[in-house]
Tab-separated table of C-alpha atoms in Angstrom:
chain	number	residue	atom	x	y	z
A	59	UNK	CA	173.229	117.137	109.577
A	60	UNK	CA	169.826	118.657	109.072
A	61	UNK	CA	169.689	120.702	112.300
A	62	UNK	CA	169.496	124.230	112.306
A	63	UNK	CA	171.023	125.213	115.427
A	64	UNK	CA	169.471	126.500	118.173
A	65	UNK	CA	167.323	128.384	116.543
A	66	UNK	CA	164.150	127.435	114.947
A	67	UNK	CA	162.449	128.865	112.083
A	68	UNK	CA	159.639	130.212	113.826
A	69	UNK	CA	155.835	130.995	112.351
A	70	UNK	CA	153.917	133.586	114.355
A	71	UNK	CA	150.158	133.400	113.522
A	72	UNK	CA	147.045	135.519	114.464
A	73	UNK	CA	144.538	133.470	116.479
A	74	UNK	CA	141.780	132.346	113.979
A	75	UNK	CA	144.223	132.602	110.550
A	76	UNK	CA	145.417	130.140	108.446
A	77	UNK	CA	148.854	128.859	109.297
A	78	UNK	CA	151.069	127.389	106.337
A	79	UNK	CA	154.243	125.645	107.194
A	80	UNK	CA	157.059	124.413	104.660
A	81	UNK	CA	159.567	121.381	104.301
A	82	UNK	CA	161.425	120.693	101.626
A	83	UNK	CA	162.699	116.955	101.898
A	84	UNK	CA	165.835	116.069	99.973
A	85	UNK	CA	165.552	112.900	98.718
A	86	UNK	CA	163.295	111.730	95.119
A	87	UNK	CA	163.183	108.390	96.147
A	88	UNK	CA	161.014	108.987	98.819
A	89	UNK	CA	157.609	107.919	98.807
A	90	UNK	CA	155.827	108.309	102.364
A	91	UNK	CA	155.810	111.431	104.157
A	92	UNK	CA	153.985	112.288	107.702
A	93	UNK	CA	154.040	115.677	109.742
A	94	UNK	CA	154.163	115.544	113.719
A	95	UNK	CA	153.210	117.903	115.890
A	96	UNK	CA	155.439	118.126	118.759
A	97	UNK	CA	154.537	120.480	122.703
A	98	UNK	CA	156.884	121.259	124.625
A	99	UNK	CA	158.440	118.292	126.580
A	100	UNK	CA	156.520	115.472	124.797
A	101	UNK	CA	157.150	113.515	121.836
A	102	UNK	CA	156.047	113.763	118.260
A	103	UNK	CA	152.572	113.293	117.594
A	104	UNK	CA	151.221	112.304	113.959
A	105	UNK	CA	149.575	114.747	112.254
A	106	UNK	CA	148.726	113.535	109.012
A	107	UNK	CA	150.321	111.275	106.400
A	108	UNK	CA	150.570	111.455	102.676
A	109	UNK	CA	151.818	109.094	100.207
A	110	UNK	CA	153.861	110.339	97.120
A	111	UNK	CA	150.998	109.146	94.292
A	112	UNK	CA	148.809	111.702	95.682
A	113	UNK	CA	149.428	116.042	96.000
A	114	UNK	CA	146.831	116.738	98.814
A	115	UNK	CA	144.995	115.397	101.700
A	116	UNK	CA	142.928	116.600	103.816
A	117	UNK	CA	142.239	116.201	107.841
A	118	UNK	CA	140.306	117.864	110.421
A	119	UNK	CA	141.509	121.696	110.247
A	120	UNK	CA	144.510	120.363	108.394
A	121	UNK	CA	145.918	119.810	105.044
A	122	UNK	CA	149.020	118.160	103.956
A	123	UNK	CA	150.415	119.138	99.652
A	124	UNK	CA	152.616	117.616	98.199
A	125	UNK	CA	154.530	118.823	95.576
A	126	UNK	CA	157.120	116.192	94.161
A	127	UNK	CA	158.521	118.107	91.173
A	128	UNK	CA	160.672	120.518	93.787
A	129	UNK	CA	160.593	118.088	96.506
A	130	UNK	CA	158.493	120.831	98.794
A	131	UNK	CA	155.651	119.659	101.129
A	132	UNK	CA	153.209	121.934	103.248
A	133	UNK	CA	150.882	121.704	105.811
A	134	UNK	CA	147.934	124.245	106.045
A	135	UNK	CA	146.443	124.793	109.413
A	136	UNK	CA	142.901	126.132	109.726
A	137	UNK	CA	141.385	128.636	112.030
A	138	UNK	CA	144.700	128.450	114.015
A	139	UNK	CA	144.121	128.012	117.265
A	140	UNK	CA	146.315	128.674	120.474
A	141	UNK	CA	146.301	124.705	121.053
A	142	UNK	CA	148.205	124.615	118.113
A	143	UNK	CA	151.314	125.883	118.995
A	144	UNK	CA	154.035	123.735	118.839
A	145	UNK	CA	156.844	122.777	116.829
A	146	UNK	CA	156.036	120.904	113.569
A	147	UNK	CA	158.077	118.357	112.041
A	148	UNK	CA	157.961	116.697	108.547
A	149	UNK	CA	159.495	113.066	107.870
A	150	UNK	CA	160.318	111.556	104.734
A	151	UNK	CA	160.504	107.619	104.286
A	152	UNK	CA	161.563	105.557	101.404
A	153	UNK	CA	160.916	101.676	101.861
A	154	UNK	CA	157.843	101.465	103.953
A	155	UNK	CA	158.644	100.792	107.705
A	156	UNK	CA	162.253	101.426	107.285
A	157	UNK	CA	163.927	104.860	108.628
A	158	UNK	CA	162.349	108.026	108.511
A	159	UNK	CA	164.432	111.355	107.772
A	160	UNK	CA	163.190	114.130	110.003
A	161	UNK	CA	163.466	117.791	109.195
A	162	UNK	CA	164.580	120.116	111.202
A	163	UNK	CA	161.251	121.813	112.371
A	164	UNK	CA	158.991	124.722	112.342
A	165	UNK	CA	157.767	126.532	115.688
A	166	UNK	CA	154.346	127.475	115.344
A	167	UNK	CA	153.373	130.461	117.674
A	168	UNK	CA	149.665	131.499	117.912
A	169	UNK	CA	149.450	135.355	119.277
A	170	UNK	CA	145.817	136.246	121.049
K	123	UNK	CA	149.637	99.829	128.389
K	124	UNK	CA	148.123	102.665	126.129
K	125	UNK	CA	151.108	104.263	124.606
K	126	UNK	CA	155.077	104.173	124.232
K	127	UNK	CA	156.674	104.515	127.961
K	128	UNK	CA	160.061	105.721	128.628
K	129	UNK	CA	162.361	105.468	131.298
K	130	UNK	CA	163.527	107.246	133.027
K	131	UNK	CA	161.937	110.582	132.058
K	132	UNK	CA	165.144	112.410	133.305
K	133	UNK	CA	168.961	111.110	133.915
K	134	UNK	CA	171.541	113.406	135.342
K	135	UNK	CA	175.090	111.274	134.968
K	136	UNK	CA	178.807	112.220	135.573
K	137	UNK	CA	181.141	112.334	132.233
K	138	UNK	CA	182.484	108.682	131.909
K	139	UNK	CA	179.717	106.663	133.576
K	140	UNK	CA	177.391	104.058	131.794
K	141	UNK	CA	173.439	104.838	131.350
K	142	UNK	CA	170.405	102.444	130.305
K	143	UNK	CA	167.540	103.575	128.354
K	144	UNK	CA	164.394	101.545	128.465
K	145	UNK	CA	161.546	101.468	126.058
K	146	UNK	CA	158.191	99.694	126.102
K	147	UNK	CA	156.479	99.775	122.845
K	148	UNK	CA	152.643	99.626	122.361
K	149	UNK	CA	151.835	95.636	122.430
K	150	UNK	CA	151.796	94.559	118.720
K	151	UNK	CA	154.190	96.707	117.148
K	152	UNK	CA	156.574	95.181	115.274
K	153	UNK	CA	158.947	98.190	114.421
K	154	UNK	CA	161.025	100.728	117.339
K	155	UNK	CA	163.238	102.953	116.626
K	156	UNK	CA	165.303	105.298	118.696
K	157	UNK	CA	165.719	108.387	117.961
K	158	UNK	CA	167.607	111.658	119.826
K	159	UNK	CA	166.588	115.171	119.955
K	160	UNK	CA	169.302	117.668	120.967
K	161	UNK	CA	167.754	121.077	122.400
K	162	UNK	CA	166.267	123.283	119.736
K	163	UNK	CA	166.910	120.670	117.436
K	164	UNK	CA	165.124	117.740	114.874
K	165	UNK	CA	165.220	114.470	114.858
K	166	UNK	CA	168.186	112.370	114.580
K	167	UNK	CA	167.806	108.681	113.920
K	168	UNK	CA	169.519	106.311	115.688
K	169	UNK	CA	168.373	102.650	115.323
K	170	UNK	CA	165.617	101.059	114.450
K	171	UNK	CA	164.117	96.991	114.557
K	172	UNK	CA	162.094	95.857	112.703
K	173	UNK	CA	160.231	91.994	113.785
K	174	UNK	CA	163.378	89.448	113.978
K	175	UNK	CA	165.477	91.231	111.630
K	176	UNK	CA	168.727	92.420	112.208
K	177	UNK	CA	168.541	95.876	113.218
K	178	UNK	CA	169.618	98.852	110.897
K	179	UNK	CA	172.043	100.601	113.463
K	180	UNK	CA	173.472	102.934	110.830
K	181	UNK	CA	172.388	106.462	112.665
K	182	UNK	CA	174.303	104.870	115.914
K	183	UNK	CA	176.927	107.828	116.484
K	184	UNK	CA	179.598	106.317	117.659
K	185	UNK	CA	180.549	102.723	119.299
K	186	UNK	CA	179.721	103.423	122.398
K	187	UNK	CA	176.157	103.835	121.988
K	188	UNK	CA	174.474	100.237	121.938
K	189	UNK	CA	170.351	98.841	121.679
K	190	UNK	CA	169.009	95.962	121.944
K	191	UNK	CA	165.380	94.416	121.918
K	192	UNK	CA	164.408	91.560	123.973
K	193	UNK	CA	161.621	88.759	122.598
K	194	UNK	CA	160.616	91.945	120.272
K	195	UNK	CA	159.252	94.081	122.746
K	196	UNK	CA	161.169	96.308	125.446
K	197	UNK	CA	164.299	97.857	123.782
K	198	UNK	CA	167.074	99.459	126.038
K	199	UNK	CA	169.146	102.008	124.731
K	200	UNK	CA	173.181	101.616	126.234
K	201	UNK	CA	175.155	104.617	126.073
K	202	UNK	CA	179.215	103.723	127.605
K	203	UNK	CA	181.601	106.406	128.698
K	204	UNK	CA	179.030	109.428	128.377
K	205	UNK	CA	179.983	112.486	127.193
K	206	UNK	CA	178.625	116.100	127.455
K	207	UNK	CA	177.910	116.074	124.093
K	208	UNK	CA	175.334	113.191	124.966
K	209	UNK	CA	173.425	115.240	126.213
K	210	UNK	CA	169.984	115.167	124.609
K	211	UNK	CA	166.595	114.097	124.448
K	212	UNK	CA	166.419	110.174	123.237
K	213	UNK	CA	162.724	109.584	121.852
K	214	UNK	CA	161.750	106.156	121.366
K	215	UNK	CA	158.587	105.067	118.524
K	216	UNK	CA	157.234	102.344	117.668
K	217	UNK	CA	154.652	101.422	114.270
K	218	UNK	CA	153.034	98.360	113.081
K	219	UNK	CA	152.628	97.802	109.760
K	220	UNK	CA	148.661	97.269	109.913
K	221	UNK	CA	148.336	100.721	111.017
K	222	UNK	CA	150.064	102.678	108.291
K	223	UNK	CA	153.668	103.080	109.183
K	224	UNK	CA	152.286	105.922	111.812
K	225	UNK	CA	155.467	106.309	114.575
K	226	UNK	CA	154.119	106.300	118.600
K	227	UNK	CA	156.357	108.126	120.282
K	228	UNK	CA	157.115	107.898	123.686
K	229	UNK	CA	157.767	111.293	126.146
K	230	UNK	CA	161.763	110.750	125.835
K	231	UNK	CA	164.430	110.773	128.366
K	232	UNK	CA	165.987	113.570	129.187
K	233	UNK	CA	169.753	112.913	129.581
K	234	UNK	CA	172.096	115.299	131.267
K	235	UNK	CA	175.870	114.573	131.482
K	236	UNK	CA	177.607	116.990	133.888
C-alpha cells in the first residue's frame, strides 16, 4: 500500500513563512490531480486542482506545480497561517470521474 | 442538505457482528465513492458508483465488505463478521461531473471493533 505507518511526514512552519509540501504520484498515465486539506476529525477538503497540460496554478495563498517529467507535484502555501495546519493530501486520477489514488499525506504544523 | 452526511459518526461493535454505513450525497451528484482512513494513515479506496453503472468495487478488501446505492443517491456501506483490523475511519465523497471532478467528503464514521 501507500501508507506510511503511523507516522506522518510532518512539515513544521514559522507563522507567516511559506510552506512547500511534496507528492510524488506514481503513475504517467495520470492526468488530473487535486490536493485536500484535511483537520483533525473531518474529511478531506479540496484545495486546489490541476490538470496534467498545465505546470502551475494558482489560488488564494496557494499554488499547486506540476512537474510531469519526475512525476513530483507541490503545493506552496503563503503567509502560513496557524489555520492552516492540517494534514495535506494529494490525489492522482486517470479517466476523469473514475478512482482517485491518494497519497499518503503531509502534516502541516504552524509554530507561533 | 448542504454537504455529504455520514452515519453514524462513531460505531463501537464486538468482533464478529454485522455494521451498516450510510451515506447521503449532495443532491445531484452522480459519482460516491467510499473510501477508509486507518489512524495516521491516507486514503484507501474502496468503491466507487458512478450514475447507473456498475460499480468499480476493486479496492473492496475482502468479501465481506459490501455497498450498495439505492435510486443513485444514499449508499450504505456493509461490513459482515468485523474484525479488529476494521477498525478505521470510512469517508464517503461524492462529485458531479459539472463541477470538475472535485470529491465532497463527508465527516466519516468512526468504526471501532473491540
Amino acid at each position: 500500500g501507500e501508507s506510511v505507518g503511523l507516522h506522518l511526514p510532518t512539515l513544521s512552519v514559522q507563522e507567516g513563512d511559506n510552506s512547500i509540501i511534496n507528492c510524488a504520484y506514481s503513475n504517467s498515465a495520470s492526468d488530473y490531480f487535486i490536493w485536500y486539506k484535511q483537520e483533525s476529525g473531518k474529511g478531506p477538503q479540496f484545495i486546489i486542482d490541476i490538470r496534467s497540460n498545465m505546470d502551475k496554478r494558482q489560488g488564494q495563498r496557494v499554488t499547486v506545480l506540476l512537474n510531469k517529467t519526475v512525476k513530483h507535484l507541490s503545493l506552496q502555501i503563503a503567509a502560513t497561517q496557524p489555520g492552516d495546519s492540517a494534514v495535506y493530501f494529494c490525489a492522482e486520477n486517470r479517466n476523469y470521474g473514475q478512482n482517485f489514488v491518494f497519497g499518503p499525506g503531509t502534516r502541516l504544523s504552524v509554530l507561533p | 442538505g448542504a454537504g455529504v452526511s455520514q452515519s453514524p459518526s462513531n460505531k463501537v461493535t464486538e468482533k464478529g457482528k454485522d455494521v451498516e454505513l450510510r451515506c447521503d450525497p449532495i443532491s445531484g451528484h452522480t459519482a460516491l465513492y467510499w473510501y477508509r482512513q486507518s489512524l495516521g494513515q491516507g486514503l484507501e479506496f474502496l468503491i466507487y458508483f458512478q450514475g447507473n453503472s456498475a460499480p468499480d468495487k476493486s479496492g473492496l478488501p475482502s468479501d465481506r465488505f459490501s455497498a450498495e446505492r439505492t435510486g443513485g443517491s444514499v449508499s450504505t456501506l456493509t461490513i459482515q463478521r468485523t474484525q479488529q483490523e476494521d477498525s478505521a475511519v470510512y469517508l464517503c465523497a461524492s462529485s458531479s461531473m459539472r463541477q470538475g471532478y472535485e470529491q465532497y467528503f463527508g465527516p466519516g464514521t468512526r468504526l471501532t471493533v473491540t
